[in-house]
PDB file of C-alpha atoms in Angstrom:
ATOM      1  CA  MET A  85     -50.877 -25.449   1.492  1.00 57.00           C
ATOM      2  CA  THR A  86     -49.124 -26.237  -1.735  1.00 54.00           C
ATOM      3  CA  ARG A  87     -45.386 -26.249  -1.849  1.00 57.00           C
ATOM      4  CA  VAL A  88     -43.735 -24.784  -4.879  1.00 50.00           C
ATOM      5  CA  LYS A  89     -40.490 -26.382  -5.799  1.00 53.00           C
ATOM      6  CA  SER A  90     -37.848 -23.706  -6.253  1.00 47.00           C
ATOM      7  CA  GLU A  91     -36.057 -23.773  -9.545  1.00 49.00           C
ATOM      8  CA  ARG A  92     -32.338 -23.458  -9.610  1.00 50.00           C
ATOM      9  CA  ARG A  93     -31.082 -20.609 -11.746  1.00 52.00           C
ATOM     10  CA  THR A  94     -28.682 -22.229 -14.143  1.00 52.00           C
ATOM     11  CA  GLY A  95     -27.674 -18.851 -15.562  1.00 54.00           C
ATOM     12  CA  SER A  96     -26.018 -17.857 -12.309  1.00 59.00           C
ATOM     13  CA  ARG A  97     -23.243 -20.395 -12.895  1.00 66.00           C
ATOM     14  CA  TRP A  98     -21.810 -18.536 -15.883  1.00 54.00           C
ATOM     15  CA  LEU A  99     -22.157 -15.049 -14.353  1.00 52.00           C
ATOM     16  CA  PRO A 100     -18.807 -15.092 -12.455  1.00 55.00           C
ATOM     17  CA  ALA A 101     -16.959 -16.245 -15.575  1.00 54.00           C
ATOM     18  CA  LEU A 102     -18.657 -13.534 -17.643  1.00 47.00           C
ATOM     19  CA  LEU A 103     -17.745 -10.859 -15.097  1.00 51.00           C
ATOM     20  CA  MET A 104     -14.110 -12.025 -15.028  1.00 56.00           C
ATOM     21  CA  ALA A 105     -13.922 -11.956 -18.849  1.00 51.00           C
ATOM     22  CA  LEU A 106     -15.388  -8.442 -18.874  1.00 49.00           C
ATOM     23  CA  ILE A 107     -12.850  -7.236 -16.293  1.00 55.00           C
ATOM     24  CA  MET A 108      -9.976  -8.734 -18.313  1.00 50.00           C
ATOM     25  CA  LEU A 109     -11.273  -7.109 -21.509  1.00 45.00           C
ATOM     26  CA  MET A 110     -11.504  -3.700 -19.814  1.00 50.00           C
ATOM     27  CA  GLY A 111      -7.937  -4.103 -18.561  1.00 47.00           C
ATOM     28  CA  ALA A 112      -6.681  -4.960 -22.039  1.00 46.00           C
ATOM     29  CA  VAL A 113      -8.393  -1.907 -23.512  1.00 45.00           C
ATOM     30  CA  GLY A 114      -6.997   0.311 -20.744  1.00 47.00           C
ATOM     31  CA  CYS A 115      -3.462  -0.942 -21.427  1.00 45.00           C
ATOM     32  CA  GLY A 116      -3.784  -0.299 -25.149  1.00 44.00           C
ATOM     33  CA  LEU A 117      -3.602  -3.997 -26.045  1.00 48.00           C
ATOM     34  CA  LEU A 118      -6.800  -3.873 -28.090  1.00 54.00           C
ATOM     35  CA  SER A 119      -6.664  -0.261 -29.202  1.00 66.00           C
ATOM     36  CA  GLY A 120      -3.731  -0.719 -31.581  1.00 94.00           C
ATOM     37  CA  TRP A 121      -1.658   1.855 -29.651  1.00 97.00           C
ATOM     38  CA  ASN A 122       1.450   0.807 -27.718  1.00 97.00           C
ATOM     39  CA  GLU A 123       3.579   2.780 -25.297  1.00 97.00           C
ATOM     40  CA  LEU A 124       7.139   3.572 -26.386  1.00 98.00           C
ATOM     41  CA  SER A 125      10.150   2.662 -24.265  1.00 98.00           C
ATOM     42  CA  ARG A 126      12.578   5.262 -22.932  1.00 98.00           C
ATOM     43  CA  ASP A 127      15.062   4.558 -25.732  1.00 98.00           C
ATOM     44  CA  GLU A 128      12.351   4.779 -28.398  1.00 98.00           C
ATOM     45  CA  VAL A 129      11.143   8.146 -27.068  1.00 98.00           C
ATOM     46  CA  ARG A 130      14.703   9.503 -27.006  1.00 98.00           C
ATOM     47  CA  GLU A 131      15.427   8.273 -30.543  1.00 97.00           C
ATOM     48  CA  LEU A 132      12.222   9.772 -31.902  1.00 98.00           C
ATOM     49  CA  PHE A 133      12.369  13.203 -30.244  1.00 98.00           C
ATOM     50  CA  SER A 134      16.042  13.985 -29.584  1.00 98.00           C
ATOM     51  CA  GLY A 135      17.351  16.440 -32.180  1.00 98.00           C
ATOM     52  CA  SER A 136      13.942  16.654 -33.880  1.00 98.00           C
ATOM     53  CA  MET A 137      11.560  19.347 -34.979  1.00 98.00           C
ATOM     54  CA  VAL A 138       8.059  18.015 -34.394  1.00 98.00           C
ATOM     55  CA  LYS A 139       4.762  19.280 -35.796  1.00 98.00           C
ATOM     56  CA  GLY A 140       1.540  18.348 -34.093  1.00 98.00           C
ATOM     57  CA  HIS A 141      -1.851  19.235 -32.691  1.00 98.00           C
ATOM     58  CA  HIS A 142      -2.699  19.816 -29.032  1.00 98.00           C
ATOM     59  CA  GLU A 143      -5.892  17.777 -28.751  1.00 98.00           C
ATOM     60  CA  THR A 144      -7.160  19.177 -25.444  1.00 96.00           C
ATOM     61  CA  LEU A 145      -6.485  22.870 -26.162  1.00 96.00           C
ATOM     62  CA  GLY A 146      -7.065  22.769 -29.933  1.00 97.00           C
ATOM     63  CA  TYR A 147      -3.997  24.447 -31.423  1.00 98.00           C
ATOM     64  CA  GLU A 148      -1.227  23.466 -33.847  1.00 98.00           C
ATOM     65  CA  PHE A 149       2.388  23.521 -32.659  1.00 98.00           C
ATOM     66  CA  LYS A 150       5.930  23.149 -33.875  1.00 98.00           C
ATOM     67  CA  SER A 151       8.425  22.038 -31.209  1.00 98.00           C
ATOM     68  CA  TYR A 152      12.221  21.607 -31.150  1.00 98.00           C
ATOM     69  CA  TYR A 153      13.679  18.901 -28.898  1.00 98.00           C
ATOM     70  CA  SER A 154      17.417  19.549 -28.562  1.00 98.00           C
ATOM     71  CA  ARG A 155      19.805  16.722 -27.750  1.00 98.00           C
ATOM     72  CA  ASP A 156      20.996  18.699 -24.695  1.00 98.00           C
ATOM     73  CA  GLY A 157      17.480  18.646 -23.191  1.00 98.00           C
ATOM     74  CA  SER A 158      16.401  22.175 -24.046  1.00 98.00           C
ATOM     75  CA  PHE A 159      13.000  22.606 -25.607  1.00 97.00           C
ATOM     76  CA  ARG A 160      11.276  25.314 -27.643  1.00 98.00           C
ATOM     77  CA  SER A 161       7.714  25.343 -28.937  1.00 98.00           C
ATOM     78  CA  GLU A 162       5.775  27.670 -31.254  1.00 98.00           C
ATOM     79  CA  GLN A 163       2.088  27.351 -30.444  1.00 97.00           C
ATOM     80  CA  GLY A 164      -1.139  28.381 -32.129  1.00 96.00           C
ATOM     81  CA  PRO A 165      -1.780  30.695 -35.069  1.00 95.00           C
ATOM     82  CA  GLU A 166       0.091  33.492 -33.229  1.00 96.00           C
ATOM     83  CA  LYS A 167       3.139  31.185 -32.931  1.00 97.00           C
ATOM     84  CA  ILE A 168       3.590  32.022 -29.262  1.00 97.00           C
ATOM     85  CA  VAL A 169       7.080  30.847 -28.245  1.00 98.00           C
ATOM     86  CA  ARG A 170       7.514  28.864 -25.030  1.00 97.00           C
ATOM     87  CA  GLU A 171      10.788  27.396 -23.804  1.00 98.00           C
ATOM     88  CA  GLY A 172      11.831  24.840 -21.242  1.00 98.00           C
ATOM     89  CA  ASN A 173      13.559  21.494 -20.806  1.00 98.00           C
ATOM     90  CA  TRP A 174      12.617  17.952 -21.708  1.00 98.00           C
ATOM     91  CA  TRP A 175      13.774  14.485 -20.567  1.00 98.00           C
ATOM     92  CA  THR A 176      12.568  10.900 -20.305  1.00 98.00           C
ATOM     93  CA  THR A 177      11.904   8.885 -17.176  1.00 98.00           C
ATOM     94  CA  SER A 178      13.132   5.332 -16.658  1.00 96.00           C
ATOM     95  CA  ASP A 179       9.658   4.000 -17.544  1.00 96.00           C
ATOM     96  CA  GLY A 180       9.619   5.893 -20.870  1.00 97.00           C
ATOM     97  CA  ARG A 181       7.469   8.917 -20.073  1.00 98.00           C
ATOM     98  CA  MET A 182       8.477  12.210 -21.668  1.00 98.00           C
ATOM     99  CA  CYS A 183       8.631  15.136 -19.259  1.00 98.00           C
ATOM    100  CA  ILE A 184       8.620  18.871 -19.978  1.00 98.00           C
ATOM    101  CA  LEU A 185       9.305  21.681 -17.549  1.00 98.00           C
ATOM    102  CA  TRP A 186       8.335  25.038 -19.032  1.00 97.00           C
ATOM    103  CA  ASP A 187      10.548  27.976 -17.990  1.00 97.00           C
ATOM    104  CA  ALA A 188       7.596  29.971 -16.642  1.00 91.00           C
ATOM    105  CA  GLU A 189       5.882  27.132 -14.739  1.00 95.00           C
ATOM    106  CA  PRO A 190       6.790  25.330 -11.506  1.00 95.00           C
ATOM    107  CA  GLU A 191       5.474  21.830 -12.297  1.00 97.00           C
ATOM    108  CA  GLU A 192       6.869  19.266 -14.704  1.00 97.00           C
ATOM    109  CA  LEU A 193       4.467  17.566 -17.087  1.00 97.00           C
ATOM    110  CA  CYS A 194       5.186  13.861 -17.694  1.00 98.00           C
ATOM    111  CA  ARG A 195       3.205  11.886 -20.278  1.00 98.00           C
ATOM    112  CA  GLU A 196       3.359   8.558 -22.092  1.00 98.00           C
ATOM    113  CA  ILE A 197       4.177   8.489 -25.804  1.00 98.00           C
ATOM    114  CA  GLU A 198       2.305   5.910 -27.878  1.00 98.00           C
ATOM    115  CA  THR A 199       2.445   4.663 -31.453  1.00 98.00           C
ATOM    116  CA  ASP A 200       0.021   2.702 -33.576  1.00 97.00           C
ATOM    117  CA  GLY A 201       2.978   1.060 -35.345  1.00 96.00           C
ATOM    118  CA  GLU A 202       2.066   2.743 -38.626  1.00 95.00           C
ATOM    119  CA  GLY A 203       3.863   6.051 -38.177  1.00 95.00           C
ATOM    120  CA  ARG A 204       1.341   7.818 -35.950  1.00 97.00           C
ATOM    121  CA  TYR A 205       2.320   9.001 -32.487  1.00 98.00           C
ATOM    122  CA  ARG A 206       0.496  10.650 -29.618  1.00 98.00           C
ATOM    123  CA  LYS A 207       1.070  11.920 -26.100  1.00 98.00           C
ATOM    124  CA  VAL A 208      -1.336  10.545 -23.495  1.00 98.00           C
ATOM    125  CA  LEU A 209      -2.135  10.884 -19.824  1.00 97.00           C
ATOM    126  CA  GLY A 210      -4.026   7.790 -18.720  1.00 94.00           C
ATOM    127  CA  ASN A 211      -6.761   7.315 -21.317  1.00 93.00           C
ATOM    128  CA  LYS A 212      -6.780  10.962 -22.437  1.00 97.00           C
ATOM    129  CA  VAL A 213      -4.986  11.958 -25.642  1.00 98.00           C
ATOM    130  CA  ILE A 214      -3.146  15.229 -24.997  1.00 98.00           C
ATOM    131  CA  ALA A 215      -1.401  15.746 -28.352  1.00 98.00           C
ATOM    132  CA  SER A 216      -1.008  14.032 -31.690  1.00 98.00           C
ATOM    133  CA  TYR A 217       2.235  14.242 -33.627  1.00 98.00           C
ATOM    134  CA  GLU A 218       2.098  14.669 -37.396  1.00 96.00           C
ATOM    135  CA  GLU A 219       5.719  15.059 -38.509  1.00 97.00           C
ATOM    136  CA  PHE A 220       9.241  14.452 -37.191  1.00 97.00           C
ATOM    137  CA  LEU A 221      12.216  16.081 -38.906  1.00 98.00           C
ATOM    138  CA  LYS A 222      15.823  15.533 -37.766  1.00 94.00           C
TER     139      LYS A 222
END
């Protein structure tokens, strides 16, 4: 019987380091560190939206909108080509999320607001872009 000497797999030494680097990269992408988009703080969200008329596009439902964010927390939005008017209230949470409670709905909707640092803004939930904002007028 001939014995075959087993060869040690040298590639297996770098596998744990490669897996750790991949996990760190995925985390950085998920946090927006590599995407170029950064989450706004509570004060930044308030400064941007309070007292503003905002034009944008609802990415998930596919319509254009024009929304009014009053300083007192009331909110009004004209949506789609029919300019359907919806009203409610808006506020920010301590961690910077913007929340909206529509008059006709029981649940508040809270989302992060992000910027690319070059004048573009969007509303996101996790990794999903909900709306993009095109214009802010005070």
